[in-house]
Structure formats: C-alpha cells, structure tokens
Amino acid sequence: MEEESHLSLLEELIERPSPSGFEQPVQEVVRRECARYADQVTTDGHGNVIAALRPEGRPRLMLTAHCDELGLMVRYIDEQGFLYFAPIGSFDPATLPGERVLLHTASGPVPGVIGVKPIHLQEEEERGKAPSLKQLWIDIGASSKKEAEEIAPPGTVATRAARLQPLRGRLVTARGLDDKAGLYAVLETLRQVSAQREQLQAALYVVSAVQEEIGFRGVRTSAYKVQPELAIVVDVMPTADHPQTSKQEIGDVRLGAGPALTIGAHVNPRVYELLVQAAREAGLRYQLDPTPGRTSTDVDLLQVSRSGVATGLVNIPCRYLHTGSEVVSLEDVEATATLLTRFALALNAEVNLIP
C-alpha cells in the first residue's frame, strides 16, 4: 500500500506538465499536498510555491527542489501544417527524433510526434550524424497551416509523452524525474516532519521552485523572500553505473546506493557535516559527490542570496538525464526524504553554521 502511495504521487507529479515558465499544472498538486501538512502555503509572483511549518522557529531552514521540466515551444507552422519548435531547457537533439509528445493547448493535450528526414532519403554525408534542432518538426496530423494553427498556434508548449513506468526491482523510469523525484522527496519530508512537529525547533520552509532549467531563476526569488539561514537543494545527478560513463570524472555514484551528498565550494562545510551525521545516525547509506566548483543546480545561486546562505546539496542518482526515459531508484528517493527529516528535526537555534 505504501509503495502504491509513493508511485501514485510521483506519477501525478510526472503527469502534470511543467515546462519552465509553464509550471502551473504541477504547482496545483504541490499546493494541495503542502496544504495537508504546512501551517502556511503561498505562491509568489514568480510562481514558486512556498510552504511553511512552524515559521516562528529558529533557524530558518529552506528545503527546495525545482518543479520545472524540459519542454518545447511552437515557433512556426509551415503551409503543410508541420510545427517547428524551440527548446525550453537543454536538449540533446539526438534524443528527439521519433519521440511522441503532448502539446498542451487550451482545449487539452494534443498528441504529436517529432519528425525527421528518414535514413532512406539521407545523403551519404548525412548518415550517422545527429540532426540539429532546425531539422526537426512536430507532426500532429494536420493537413494545413490553418488547421494546425487552430489546434496549436505558435506559443503552444509541449512535453515528451513518456509516463512513469516501473522497471525491475525498485527502479522507475519517466520523463521529468529531473527534478520531480527531488520534488517528491521534499514533499515527503514535509509530511514526515509534520507528523513529528512537536520535535521541530527550526522553521521549515519547503519550496517548489520554478525555472531552474533556464537559469536557476525561481530559487533566486524564493530564497530572497524566505531569507533562510541554511538551505538544502534536492536535485538529481548522473550516475557512473552504466556503459560509457567515467568514475574518474563524476565519482562512483550508483543507483540504489543512497543519495549523493555534494562536498565543495558551493556547500557550507558545517551543513555537509550535519547531513553526514544525520545519515549515519539514521543508518542510511549515502554516497559522495566531490564537486570543487559549479554544481549546475539551484544551490549555485541560493548560496549567494542576500548576505549569503549556508547551503547543502543532496542528489538523487539518475540515469539518462534530459532524455524521455530518466531512471531513478525509489530506495534513493525514500532515503533522501528520511535523511532530510532527520536533518530538520535535529536543528535548533544553537546550531553553528560558521565555516
């Protein structure tokens, strides 16, 4: 029954489309879930959802994951009714040809497929090369520009159509697990802490941040509003447990071995130590993510909000990032929530955050 609950909420988060700048459908789910457990739930003008539990407490702790995902935006429709698009976020064009997509229109989702020149018609020099984005289009089955414009005019956004699907063991695959796996983990943390709120001394703020995939924008505005003293970002990171990866480059990070804790310049050393202590006291397995410089996550901007924030970064290992079939382990997602719950409940006003 618990497994079904995990999959049900994670599946709902995946099902709700949320390309950067168009996160409203998934934020409806986030608001509903937060309202069950938080004392206050607000949405700012940027679209970030901010839930507060015991806001009078100290220190002020912010747990955040981004709710946005990669997407496509229709920019031009030709006379035959084919839709040309621009990416929302960073795509590898090689992963797009033949992908099924859903265009999110005012009248509901419209299915389409990403078309490309078939190999039978390619010149010799074209074969074996990944197409560029300008060589791709979306086919919705329209027979004319007029018909296509009535269905999905320029400005319409689309996402890959891949849904959540269990694999062997406790692995699951879907589009958008970057970072809806992290979003699920912080929502689950809020639920667990709420059930033990008599032990909570800190003020806990859970933030579902927008627009990470186009420049870490939502965390900048939400952190400015929350004014946390310390903050943990939950995101996903690549693994080194499949072919054509390098442990020498990213470390020995594997699915099912627990969340990976980042150590490096963008992480406060005392926050890192507290995360390690919480993991050990809870008997949780964890992995290391040694990152000396930029992490390419929301923590990079969160750390320098206002006069500075003591930050930590907890990563859920994920295979095949930014494709339509990302893969995570539910064990790692659950361990992340358990770790963050333990971390939050251990804080008090005397915590030392000075490096």
mmCIF file of C-alpha atoms in Angstrom:
data_model
loop_
_atom_site.group_PDB
_atom_site.id
_atom_site.type_symbol
_atom_site.label_atom_id
_atom_site.label_comp_id
_atom_site.label_asym_id
_atom_site.label_seq_id
_atom_site.Cartn_x
_atom_site.Cartn_y
_atom_site.Cartn_z
ATOM 1 C CA MET A 1 0.000 0.000 0.000
ATOM 2 C CA GLU A 2 2.893 2.351 0.863
ATOM 3 C CA GLU A 3 4.542 1.525 -2.460
ATOM 4 C CA GLU A 4 1.320 2.400 -4.280
ATOM 5 C CA SER A 5 1.204 5.728 -2.432
ATOM 6 C CA HIS A 6 4.766 6.570 -3.485
ATOM 7 C CA LEU A 7 4.048 5.742 -7.098
ATOM 8 C CA SER A 8 0.680 7.494 -7.082
ATOM 9 C CA LEU A 9 2.009 10.917 -6.030
ATOM 10 C CA LEU A 10 5.175 10.662 -8.122
ATOM 11 C CA GLU A 11 3.079 9.613 -11.107
ATOM 12 C CA GLU A 12 0.764 12.594 -10.601
ATOM 13 C CA LEU A 13 3.737 14.974 -10.452
ATOM 14 C CA ILE A 14 5.021 13.489 -13.718
ATOM 15 C CA GLU A 15 1.620 13.598 -15.375
ATOM 16 C CA ARG A 16 1.225 17.325 -14.740
ATOM 17 C CA PRO A 17 3.240 19.150 -17.437
ATOM 18 C CA SER A 18 5.614 21.867 -16.223
ATOM 19 C CA PRO A 19 7.980 23.242 -18.875
ATOM 20 C CA SER A 20 9.983 26.149 -17.482
ATOM 21 C CA GLY A 21 7.707 29.175 -17.317
ATOM 22 C CA PHE A 22 4.579 26.998 -17.559
ATOM 23 C CA GLU A 23 4.665 25.164 -14.225
ATOM 24 C CA GLN A 24 1.116 25.958 -13.082
ATOM 25 C CA PRO A 25 -0.365 22.444 -13.556
ATOM 26 C CA VAL A 26 2.184 20.726 -11.299
ATOM 27 C CA GLN A 27 2.103 23.558 -8.764
ATOM 28 C CA GLU A 28 -1.602 22.852 -8.249
ATOM 29 C CA VAL A 29 -0.630 19.403 -6.969
ATOM 30 C CA VAL A 30 2.155 20.853 -4.827
ATOM 31 C CA ARG A 31 -0.211 23.361 -3.195
ATOM 32 C CA ARG A 32 -2.718 20.619 -2.444
ATOM 33 C CA GLU A 33 -0.104 18.379 -0.845
ATOM 34 C CA CYS A 34 1.513 21.196 1.147
ATOM 35 C CA ALA A 35 -1.862 22.375 2.477
ATOM 36 C CA ARG A 36 -2.268 18.999 4.191
ATOM 37 C CA TYR A 37 0.830 19.403 6.336
ATOM 38 C CA ALA A 38 2.047 23.036 6.435
ATOM 39 C CA ASP A 39 0.898 25.990 8.541
ATOM 40 C CA GLN A 40 1.107 28.407 5.606
ATOM 41 C CA VAL A 41 1.158 27.895 1.833
ATOM 42 C CA THR A 42 1.739 30.798 -0.554
ATOM 43 C CA THR A 43 2.569 31.265 -4.225
ATOM 44 C CA ASP A 44 4.718 34.230 -5.165
ATOM 45 C CA GLY A 45 4.518 36.345 -8.308
ATOM 46 C CA HIS A 46 7.182 34.224 -9.969
ATOM 47 C CA GLY A 47 5.164 31.025 -9.471
ATOM 48 C CA ASN A 48 7.200 29.443 -6.661
ATOM 49 C CA VAL A 49 5.112 27.581 -4.073
ATOM 50 C CA ILE A 50 6.366 28.204 -0.530
ATOM 51 C CA ALA A 51 5.089 26.114 2.388
ATOM 52 C CA ALA A 52 5.988 26.974 5.989
ATOM 53 C CA LEU A 53 5.858 24.692 9.016
ATOM 54 C CA ARG A 54 6.440 26.382 12.403
ATOM 55 C CA PRO A 55 7.535 29.689 10.794
ATOM 56 C CA GLU A 56 8.361 31.191 14.213
ATOM 57 C CA GLY A 57 11.112 28.616 14.793
ATOM 58 C CA ARG A 58 14.876 29.022 14.514
ATOM 59 C CA PRO A 59 16.941 28.573 12.496
ATOM 60 C CA ARG A 60 15.109 29.196 9.220
ATOM 61 C CA LEU A 61 15.616 26.092 7.062
ATOM 62 C CA MET A 62 14.663 26.026 3.381
ATOM 63 C CA LEU A 63 14.313 22.706 1.536
ATOM 64 C CA THR A 64 13.876 23.174 -2.187
ATOM 65 C CA ALA A 65 13.548 21.214 -5.409
ATOM 66 C CA HIS A 66 12.653 22.579 -8.814
ATOM 67 C CA CYS A 67 9.326 21.628 -10.327
ATOM 68 C CA ASP A 68 10.025 22.608 -13.937
ATOM 69 C CA GLU A 69 10.977 20.221 -16.714
ATOM 70 C CA LEU A 70 12.303 20.405 -20.235
ATOM 71 C CA GLY A 71 9.845 21.307 -22.964
ATOM 72 C CA LEU A 72 9.299 22.597 -26.481
ATOM 73 C CA MET A 73 7.603 25.735 -27.759
ATOM 74 C CA VAL A 74 5.975 26.065 -31.169
ATOM 75 C CA ARG A 75 7.515 28.987 -33.084
ATOM 76 C CA TYR A 76 6.422 28.479 -36.692
ATOM 77 C CA ILE A 77 3.929 26.400 -38.673
ATOM 78 C CA ASP A 78 4.537 25.727 -42.365
ATOM 79 C CA GLU A 79 1.933 25.525 -45.117
ATOM 80 C CA GLN A 80 1.575 21.757 -44.730
ATOM 81 C CA GLY A 81 0.780 22.027 -41.022
ATOM 82 C CA PHE A 82 4.107 20.908 -39.565
ATOM 83 C CA LEU A 83 5.155 22.661 -36.343
ATOM 84 C CA TYR A 84 8.700 23.925 -35.867
ATOM 85 C CA PHE A 85 9.824 24.459 -32.306
ATOM 86 C CA ALA A 86 12.432 25.881 -29.968
ATOM 87 C CA PRO A 87 13.688 24.015 -26.886
ATOM 88 C CA ILE A 88 12.806 25.020 -23.336
ATOM 89 C CA GLY A 89 15.939 23.970 -21.497
ATOM 90 C CA SER A 90 18.889 21.938 -22.712
ATOM 91 C CA PHE A 91 18.143 19.043 -25.064
ATOM 92 C CA ASP A 92 20.450 16.657 -26.872
ATOM 93 C CA PRO A 93 18.860 16.768 -30.353
ATOM 94 C CA ALA A 94 19.902 13.164 -30.938
ATOM 95 C CA THR A 95 17.334 12.032 -28.352
ATOM 96 C CA LEU A 96 14.359 13.719 -30.024
ATOM 97 C CA PRO A 97 13.618 12.146 -33.456
ATOM 98 C CA GLY A 98 10.616 9.840 -33.290
ATOM 99 C CA GLU A 99 9.664 10.914 -29.765
ATOM 100 C CA ARG A 100 5.964 11.173 -29.040
ATOM 101 C CA VAL A 101 4.947 14.472 -27.484
ATOM 102 C CA LEU A 102 1.899 16.128 -25.995
ATOM 103 C CA LEU A 103 1.069 19.710 -26.924
ATOM 104 C CA HIS A 104 -0.672 21.447 -24.052
ATOM 105 C CA THR A 105 -3.431 23.530 -25.573
ATOM 106 C CA ALA A 106 -6.363 25.468 -24.150
ATOM 107 C CA SER A 107 -8.673 22.628 -25.170
ATOM 108 C CA GLY A 108 -6.499 19.871 -23.717
ATOM 109 C CA PRO A 109 -3.462 17.771 -24.638
ATOM 110 C CA VAL A 110 -2.863 17.093 -28.341
ATOM 111 C CA PRO A 111 -0.598 14.182 -29.335
ATOM 112 C CA GLY A 112 2.177 14.625 -31.838
ATOM 113 C CA VAL A 113 5.424 13.047 -32.964
ATOM 114 C CA ILE A 114 8.800 14.631 -33.669
ATOM 115 C CA GLY A 115 9.620 14.084 -37.311
ATOM 116 C CA VAL A 116 12.999 13.873 -39.039
ATOM 117 C CA LYS A 117 14.207 13.058 -42.550
ATOM 118 C CA PRO A 118 14.263 9.227 -42.760
ATOM 119 C CA ILE A 119 17.565 7.467 -43.246
ATOM 120 C CA HIS A 120 16.384 6.135 -46.633
ATOM 121 C CA LEU A 121 16.390 9.679 -48.009
ATOM 122 C CA GLN A 122 19.598 10.916 -46.382
ATOM 123 C CA GLU A 123 22.690 11.666 -48.403
ATOM 124 C CA GLU A 124 25.818 9.688 -47.553
ATOM 125 C CA GLU A 125 27.348 12.600 -45.634
ATOM 126 C CA GLU A 126 24.162 12.986 -43.543
ATOM 127 C CA ARG A 127 24.120 9.429 -42.244
ATOM 128 C CA GLY A 128 25.480 8.807 -38.778
ATOM 129 C CA LYS A 129 25.168 12.467 -37.785
ATOM 130 C CA ALA A 130 22.782 13.742 -35.148
ATOM 131 C CA PRO A 131 20.222 16.168 -36.600
ATOM 132 C CA SER A 132 20.151 19.756 -35.429
ATOM 133 C CA LEU A 133 17.004 21.168 -33.845
ATOM 134 C CA LYS A 134 16.195 23.136 -37.000
ATOM 135 C CA GLN A 135 15.988 19.818 -38.894
ATOM 136 C CA LEU A 136 13.178 18.554 -36.650
ATOM 137 C CA TRP A 137 9.456 19.319 -36.533
ATOM 138 C CA ILE A 138 6.279 18.162 -34.778
ATOM 139 C CA ASP A 139 3.634 16.305 -36.757
ATOM 140 C CA ILE A 140 0.133 16.402 -35.232
ATOM 141 C CA GLY A 141 -1.564 15.010 -38.307
ATOM 142 C CA ALA A 142 -2.814 18.381 -39.528
ATOM 143 C CA SER A 143 -3.326 18.823 -43.262
ATOM 144 C CA SER A 144 -2.744 22.584 -43.472
ATOM 145 C CA LYS A 145 -1.277 25.579 -41.692
ATOM 146 C CA LYS A 146 -4.766 26.853 -40.900
ATOM 147 C CA GLU A 147 -5.797 23.588 -39.269
ATOM 148 C CA ALA A 148 -2.585 23.357 -37.229
ATOM 149 C CA GLU A 149 -2.842 26.977 -36.078
ATOM 150 C CA GLU A 150 -6.371 26.399 -34.834
ATOM 151 C CA ILE A 151 -5.181 23.419 -32.783
ATOM 152 C CA ALA A 152 -1.740 24.507 -31.539
ATOM 153 C CA PRO A 153 -0.799 28.065 -32.512
ATOM 154 C CA PRO A 154 2.701 29.480 -32.066
ATOM 155 C CA GLY A 155 3.490 29.818 -28.361
ATOM 156 C CA THR A 156 1.974 26.420 -27.515
ATOM 157 C CA VAL A 157 4.252 24.337 -25.301
ATOM 158 C CA ALA A 158 4.850 20.610 -25.475
ATOM 159 C CA THR A 159 6.467 17.882 -23.392
ATOM 160 C CA ARG A 160 7.550 14.376 -24.173
ATOM 161 C CA ALA A 161 4.682 11.971 -23.644
ATOM 162 C CA ALA A 162 6.613 9.384 -21.581
ATOM 163 C CA ARG A 163 4.801 8.436 -18.368
ATOM 164 C CA LEU A 164 6.025 6.811 -15.157
ATOM 165 C CA GLN A 165 6.737 3.102 -15.548
ATOM 166 C CA PRO A 166 8.228 0.646 -13.032
ATOM 167 C CA LEU A 167 11.272 -1.350 -14.093
ATOM 168 C CA ARG A 168 12.829 -4.311 -12.296
ATOM 169 C CA GLY A 169 13.462 -4.079 -8.585
ATOM 170 C CA ARG A 170 12.530 -0.640 -7.307
ATOM 171 C CA LEU A 171 13.638 1.320 -10.346
ATOM 172 C CA VAL A 172 11.234 3.575 -12.225
ATOM 173 C CA THR A 173 11.541 5.442 -15.499
ATOM 174 C CA ALA A 174 9.819 8.549 -16.848
ATOM 175 C CA ARG A 175 10.479 11.926 -18.365
ATOM 176 C CA GLY A 176 10.919 14.734 -15.873
ATOM 177 C CA LEU A 177 12.374 12.769 -12.965
ATOM 178 C CA ASP A 178 14.778 15.698 -13.105
ATOM 179 C CA ASP A 179 13.587 17.040 -10.775
ATOM 180 C CA LYS A 180 10.205 15.625 -9.864
ATOM 181 C CA ALA A 181 11.974 12.850 -7.989
ATOM 182 C CA GLY A 182 13.520 15.608 -5.870
ATOM 183 C CA LEU A 183 10.207 17.423 -5.614
ATOM 184 C CA TYR A 184 8.545 14.263 -4.346
ATOM 185 C CA ALA A 185 11.340 13.853 -1.765
ATOM 186 C CA VAL A 186 10.863 17.340 -0.268
ATOM 187 C CA LEU A 187 7.072 16.925 -0.175
ATOM 188 C CA GLU A 188 7.527 13.608 1.607
ATOM 189 C CA THR A 189 9.921 15.301 4.030
ATOM 190 C CA LEU A 190 7.248 17.889 4.819
ATOM 191 C CA ARG A 191 4.764 15.088 5.513
ATOM 192 C CA GLN A 192 7.171 13.203 7.778
ATOM 193 C CA VAL A 193 8.267 16.294 9.727
ATOM 194 C CA SER A 194 4.647 17.397 10.161
ATOM 195 C CA ALA A 195 3.858 14.050 11.779
ATOM 196 C CA GLN A 196 6.633 14.771 14.327
ATOM 197 C CA ARG A 197 6.195 18.524 14.570
ATOM 198 C CA GLU A 198 6.432 18.535 18.365
ATOM 199 C CA GLN A 199 10.137 17.741 17.900
ATOM 200 C CA LEU A 200 10.693 20.502 15.321
ATOM 201 C CA GLN A 201 12.536 23.568 16.630
ATOM 202 C CA ALA A 202 13.523 25.081 13.281
ATOM 203 C CA ALA A 203 11.252 26.994 10.930
ATOM 204 C CA LEU A 204 10.838 24.689 7.940
ATOM 205 C CA TYR A 205 10.166 26.184 4.517
ATOM 206 C CA VAL A 206 9.582 23.809 1.615
ATOM 207 C CA VAL A 207 9.876 25.485 -1.785
ATOM 208 C CA SER A 208 8.798 24.122 -5.158
ATOM 209 C CA ALA A 209 10.940 26.368 -7.348
ATOM 210 C CA VAL A 210 10.273 27.314 -10.970
ATOM 211 C CA GLN A 211 12.525 27.896 -13.981
ATOM 212 C CA GLU A 212 15.648 26.004 -12.899
ATOM 213 C CA GLU A 213 16.193 24.561 -16.363
ATOM 214 C CA ILE A 214 16.553 28.027 -17.910
ATOM 215 C CA GLY A 215 18.918 29.600 -15.416
ATOM 216 C CA PHE A 216 18.090 28.807 -11.748
ATOM 217 C CA ARG A 217 15.598 31.660 -11.678
ATOM 218 C CA GLY A 218 12.902 30.574 -9.222
ATOM 219 C CA VAL A 219 15.280 29.751 -6.393
ATOM 220 C CA ARG A 220 16.760 33.239 -6.621
ATOM 221 C CA THR A 221 13.420 34.951 -5.969
ATOM 222 C CA SER A 222 12.070 32.436 -3.433
ATOM 223 C CA ALA A 223 15.245 32.498 -1.327
ATOM 224 C CA TYR A 224 15.155 36.293 -1.286
ATOM 225 C CA LYS A 225 11.640 36.087 0.158
ATOM 226 C CA VAL A 226 12.188 33.235 2.643
ATOM 227 C CA GLN A 227 15.537 34.601 3.908
ATOM 228 C CA PRO A 228 16.799 31.205 5.105
ATOM 229 C CA GLU A 229 19.809 30.841 7.356
ATOM 230 C CA LEU A 230 20.510 27.446 5.864
ATOM 231 C CA ALA A 231 19.086 25.634 2.863
ATOM 232 C CA ILE A 232 19.245 22.234 1.202
ATOM 233 C CA VAL A 233 18.725 21.800 -2.521
ATOM 234 C CA VAL A 234 17.488 18.402 -3.714
ATOM 235 C CA ASP A 235 18.213 17.562 -7.336
ATOM 236 C CA VAL A 236 19.354 14.624 -9.438
ATOM 237 C CA MET A 237 22.831 13.824 -10.724
ATOM 238 C CA PRO A 238 24.313 11.493 -13.357
ATOM 239 C CA THR A 239 25.475 8.031 -12.350
ATOM 240 C CA ALA A 240 28.605 6.106 -13.275
ATOM 241 C CA ASP A 241 26.949 2.680 -13.220
ATOM 242 C CA HIS A 242 26.171 2.227 -16.915
ATOM 243 C CA PRO A 243 28.261 1.990 -20.109
ATOM 244 C CA GLN A 244 30.225 4.988 -21.427
ATOM 245 C CA THR A 245 30.473 6.775 -18.082
ATOM 246 C CA SER A 246 33.593 7.636 -16.111
ATOM 247 C CA LYS A 247 34.009 7.200 -12.373
ATOM 248 C CA GLN A 248 37.158 9.273 -12.680
ATOM 249 C CA GLU A 249 35.084 12.223 -13.907
ATOM 250 C CA ILE A 250 31.942 12.080 -11.746
ATOM 251 C CA GLY A 251 32.809 9.709 -8.911
ATOM 252 C CA ASP A 252 31.463 6.252 -8.088
ATOM 253 C CA VAL A 253 27.753 7.132 -7.989
ATOM 254 C CA ARG A 254 25.253 4.313 -8.458
ATOM 255 C CA LEU A 255 21.501 3.740 -8.363
ATOM 256 C CA GLY A 256 20.242 2.191 -5.150
ATOM 257 C CA ALA A 257 23.268 3.151 -3.018
ATOM 258 C CA GLY A 258 21.623 6.147 -1.383
ATOM 259 C CA PRO A 259 21.589 9.899 -2.009
ATOM 260 C CA ALA A 260 24.865 11.558 -3.008
ATOM 261 C CA LEU A 261 25.999 14.421 -0.763
ATOM 262 C CA THR A 262 27.945 17.161 -2.501
ATOM 263 C CA ILE A 263 31.154 18.463 -0.959
ATOM 264 C CA GLY A 264 32.839 21.516 -2.472
ATOM 265 C CA ALA A 265 32.909 25.290 -2.685
ATOM 266 C CA HIS A 266 29.147 25.728 -3.083
ATOM 267 C CA VAL A 267 28.377 23.729 0.065
ATOM 268 C CA ASN A 268 28.801 25.015 3.608
ATOM 269 C CA PRO A 269 31.143 22.555 5.376
ATOM 270 C CA ARG A 270 29.109 22.566 8.589
ATOM 271 C CA VAL A 271 25.896 21.820 6.705
ATOM 272 C CA TYR A 272 27.685 18.978 4.933
ATOM 273 C CA GLU A 273 28.855 17.603 8.292
ATOM 274 C CA LEU A 274 25.325 17.797 9.688
ATOM 275 C CA LEU A 275 23.966 15.890 6.676
ATOM 276 C CA VAL A 276 26.589 13.174 7.106
ATOM 277 C CA GLN A 277 25.837 12.986 10.829
ATOM 278 C CA ALA A 278 22.095 12.686 10.146
ATOM 279 C CA ALA A 279 22.677 9.910 7.614
ATOM 280 C CA ARG A 280 24.914 7.944 9.965
ATOM 281 C CA GLU A 281 22.605 8.302 12.949
ATOM 282 C CA ALA A 282 19.676 7.097 10.834
ATOM 283 C CA GLY A 283 21.694 4.166 9.484
ATOM 284 C CA LEU A 284 21.260 5.401 5.905
ATOM 285 C CA ARG A 285 23.603 4.632 3.087
ATOM 286 C CA TYR A 286 24.904 7.696 1.281
ATOM 287 C CA GLN A 287 27.353 8.462 -1.492
ATOM 288 C CA LEU A 288 29.797 11.307 -2.108
ATOM 289 C CA ASP A 289 29.682 13.887 -4.882
ATOM 290 C CA PRO A 290 33.014 15.757 -4.813
ATOM 291 C CA THR A 291 32.364 18.921 -6.872
ATOM 292 C CA PRO A 292 35.004 21.624 -6.458
ATOM 293 C CA GLY A 293 33.240 24.318 -8.498
ATOM 294 C CA ARG A 294 29.817 24.925 -10.037
ATOM 295 C CA THR A 295 27.214 22.264 -9.361
ATOM 296 C CA SER A 296 24.860 23.373 -12.160
ATOM 297 C CA THR A 297 21.977 23.220 -9.685
ATOM 298 C CA ASP A 298 19.933 25.785 -7.780
ATOM 299 C CA VAL A 299 22.495 25.719 -4.970
ATOM 300 C CA ASP A 300 24.883 27.842 -7.061
ATOM 301 C CA LEU A 301 22.611 30.892 -6.776
ATOM 302 C CA LEU A 302 20.986 30.048 -3.457
ATOM 303 C CA GLN A 303 24.344 30.181 -1.687
ATOM 304 C CA VAL A 304 24.801 33.883 -2.515
ATOM 305 C CA SER A 305 21.245 35.080 -1.818
ATOM 306 C CA ARG A 306 21.156 38.311 0.192
ATOM 307 C CA SER A 307 24.180 38.205 2.552
ATOM 308 C CA GLY A 308 24.786 34.501 1.976
ATOM 309 C CA VAL A 309 23.116 31.211 2.914
ATOM 310 C CA ALA A 310 24.687 28.112 4.461
ATOM 311 C CA THR A 311 23.842 25.571 1.766
ATOM 312 C CA GLY A 312 23.855 21.836 1.205
ATOM 313 C CA LEU A 313 23.139 19.726 -1.871
ATOM 314 C CA VAL A 314 21.544 16.282 -1.782
ATOM 315 C CA ASN A 315 21.494 14.448 -5.120
ATOM 316 C CA ILE A 316 19.260 11.573 -6.199
ATOM 317 C CA PRO A 317 21.256 9.374 -8.627
ATOM 318 C CA CYS A 318 19.624 9.340 -12.066
ATOM 319 C CA ARG A 319 20.474 7.602 -15.325
ATOM 320 C CA TYR A 320 19.933 9.095 -18.806
ATOM 321 C CA LEU A 321 19.417 12.717 -17.735
ATOM 322 C CA HIS A 322 17.468 15.016 -20.063
ATOM 323 C CA THR A 323 16.078 12.158 -22.120
ATOM 324 C CA GLY A 324 12.496 10.918 -22.199
ATOM 325 C CA SER A 325 13.430 7.877 -20.089
ATOM 326 C CA GLU A 326 15.287 9.004 -16.992
ATOM 327 C CA VAL A 327 15.723 6.259 -14.360
ATOM 328 C CA VAL A 328 15.877 6.527 -10.553
ATOM 329 C CA SER A 329 15.594 4.138 -7.629
ATOM 330 C CA LEU A 330 12.664 4.606 -5.258
ATOM 331 C CA GLU A 331 15.001 3.474 -2.488
ATOM 332 C CA ASP A 332 17.198 6.518 -3.100
ATOM 333 C CA VAL A 333 14.177 8.833 -3.208
ATOM 334 C CA GLU A 334 12.835 7.474 0.081
ATOM 335 C CA ALA A 335 16.268 7.622 1.734
ATOM 336 C CA THR A 336 16.532 11.269 0.694
ATOM 337 C CA ALA A 337 13.281 12.104 2.469
ATOM 338 C CA THR A 338 14.332 10.146 5.581
ATOM 339 C CA LEU A 339 17.690 11.952 5.643
ATOM 340 C CA LEU A 340 16.116 15.394 5.299
ATOM 341 C CA THR A 341 13.551 14.637 8.002
ATOM 342 C CA ARG A 342 16.288 13.587 10.399
ATOM 343 C CA PHE A 343 18.329 16.672 9.468
ATOM 344 C CA ALA A 344 15.426 19.087 10.017
ATOM 345 C CA LEU A 345 14.368 17.609 13.360
ATOM 346 C CA ALA A 346 17.938 17.757 14.709
ATOM 347 C CA LEU A 347 18.301 21.513 14.192
ATOM 348 C CA ASN A 348 17.973 24.056 16.986
ATOM 349 C CA ALA A 349 18.725 27.732 17.478
ATOM 350 C CA GLU A 350 22.247 26.986 18.754
ATOM 351 C CA VAL A 351 23.419 25.355 15.509
ATOM 352 C CA ASN A 352 26.790 26.716 14.341
ATOM 353 C CA LEU A 353 26.822 27.485 10.614
ATOM 354 C CA ILE A 354 30.076 29.466 10.504
ATOM 355 C CA PRO A 355 32.736 27.616 8.460
#
